[in-house]
Amino acid sequence: MNLRGLFKSADNVLEGSPNKNDGTGKTEEKSYVYECPNCKSMLTRQGVREHDYSCPECDYYFHISARKRILMYADSKSFDELMAGVESENIIGFPEYDQKLLDARKKSGEKEGVVCGRITIGKMPCCIFSMDANFMMGSMGTVVGEKITALFEYATRQQLPVIGVTVSGGARMQEGMLSLLQMAKVSGAVKKHSDAGLLYVVLMTNPTTGGVEASFAMEGDIILAEPNALIGFAGPRVIQQTLKKKLPKGFQRSEALLKCGFVDDIVRRIEQREYLEQLLLLHGGRAQ
Amino acid sequence: MMTKYDRVLLAREKERPTAGNYISNLVTHFVEMHGDRRYGDDRAVIAGIGLLEDEAVTLIGIEKGHDTKEKIECNFGSAHPEGYRKALRQMKLAEKFHRPVICIIDTAGAYCGIGAEERGEGQAIAENLMEMMMLKTPVISIVIGEGGSGGALALAVADEVWMLSNAYYSVVSPESCANILWKDTNKAAQAADALKLTATDLLEMSVIERIVEEPRQYQYDIQNDIFYGNLKKDLLGKIQALESLDVEQLLENRYEKYRKIGRNNRVTI
């Protein structure tokens, strides 16, 4: 008997408004059963969540929102969001951009493509930014650039490390050169934070490309990647079109970047929280 | 009336002078330096030292080449990571010897290729952005033709960015933009309008500081001496003004210039 199609798609089940599952609805969760898109194991929503949104059987990574990602690392109730509620405007009057912003807000449940704040991990304080793939593919416009820049400036003043989780298609076309220049603006703030002797850890997730990869994603003191994430400056389709030949297997994936010397380590999702805690500890992190 | 896309096409004109022409017309005693001390020598980037009147300056240019042989040699002006690292090496030397830096930009974009990715195109660009922001010597960048996205920005974190009146500087090429948004490269002219990529647009948006008027549109040869003479005078004037600032002030101004791009007053922490 073919059971496929009888169950909701796993990705859909895990989506929805960010905080809907917190606190209530636990009994409902247990009753949800769906199959892993990769290994076809039968999973429960709760089981997947307890496994940091990866399949307990095959380590398949479900898509997670920026906010869930932060909550996954943060000590319980420690997340203090900064700059919430700032929204983009159609600053250069780009056609169809207003509608795209409305759609992105609806799809992601967020005001913009990055969530920023303060958290503690193992009681050690740090700043964190986390990009959201559901907001115009994590593209960087002026608000994303401004929020990340302001977060680095705040972290410099507060003498705090920064953890950055990237997922992005690059600079946001609809804001023209103003979005390209965010690469320079953020880089300046990263440099000042770095010159102040403070730690910046990047975790690149699938995909991290274009102007984000070519700026703050590659500027960490320590650069980590999730397994099998697509990471590169040019997208593989563009390269394939330019060269008119097939690209090597595993090209632009985390494992290839590790081999070429561009990431420090590849960290499984289930191990990330502990890994980050250890890095904070090794850089003089003190429990509050 | 010239459209924005007409200017994009003019910026790509084969007859336009390249970075090499600017260097030979602006400075004397030019000594070219090769290599990034890491992997190789990228011919898409020319770097060296010359005398601008009596001031020693570091010059870095993205070169497209003139004939087919040259164009192939310099990869049609699309740099590999080695090119950006070669540029950074020269900039660090400029900082050490207190020489101002002039970057001359003309590129469709950083090269999209297997080797370029494997050797860290993105990392090389990112490092330039960070280092140029805090480079302790004046930097002036001039977009003379194409200013193609991150590959151009990697040499354009500067105290002043100037553009030729028929140059363009854009987050994405109008053709790619039209292809991504409307699946139709024939709508490039519409995309060019939407992207606001001309010198006039960008001056208005404070992305650049100055427009360098081209002599009688694109007939450079006729008034070469006057054109380059004026440009040299303007460069010298600006360099002197930047050199009169103490280094901290210079860097603070540079940081603030980029800091205010897309500043949102509602963002406060």
PDB file of C-alpha atoms in Angstrom, chain A residues 82-88 105 110-114 135 143 146-147, chain B residues 264-268:
ATOM      1  CA  LEU A  82      16.673  44.229  18.991  1.00  0.00           C
ATOM      2  CA  MET A  83      15.361  46.439  16.204  1.00  0.00           C
ATOM      3  CA  ALA A  84      12.188  44.411  15.752  1.00  0.00           C
ATOM      4  CA  GLY A  85       9.565  45.947  13.567  1.00  0.00           C
ATOM      5  CA  VAL A  86      11.719  47.896  11.129  1.00  0.00           C
ATOM      6  CA  GLU A  87      10.270  47.554   7.648  1.00  0.00           C
ATOM      7  CA  SER A  88      11.719  48.219   4.207  1.00  0.00           C
ATOM      8  CA  ARG A 105       6.189  39.568   5.142  1.00  0.00           C
ATOM      9  CA  GLU A 110       8.760  38.653   9.751  1.00  0.00           C
ATOM     10  CA  LYS A 111       9.060  42.361   8.996  1.00  0.00           C
ATOM     11  CA  GLU A 112      12.382  41.922   7.215  1.00  0.00           C
ATOM     12  CA  GLY A 113      14.934  39.296   6.206  1.00  0.00           C
ATOM     13  CA  VAL A 114      17.057  39.312   9.356  1.00  0.00           C
ATOM     14  CA  PHE A 135      11.990  36.716   3.119  1.00  0.00           C
ATOM     15  CA  VAL A 143      17.192  47.385   6.251  1.00  0.00           C
ATOM     16  CA  GLU A 146      21.334  48.593   8.614  1.00  0.00           C
ATOM     17  CA  LYS A 147      20.202  46.085  11.241  1.00  0.00           C
TER      18      LYS A 147
ATOM     19  CA  ASN B 264      17.102  54.068   8.764  1.00  0.00           C
ATOM     20  CA  ASN B 265      16.280  56.453  11.571  1.00  0.00           C
ATOM     21  CA  ARG B 266      13.924  53.968  13.135  1.00  0.00           C
ATOM     22  CA  VAL B 267      16.824  51.622  13.837  1.00  0.00           C
ATOM     23  CA  THR B 268      18.065  52.554  17.279  1.00  0.00           C
TER      24      THR B 268
END
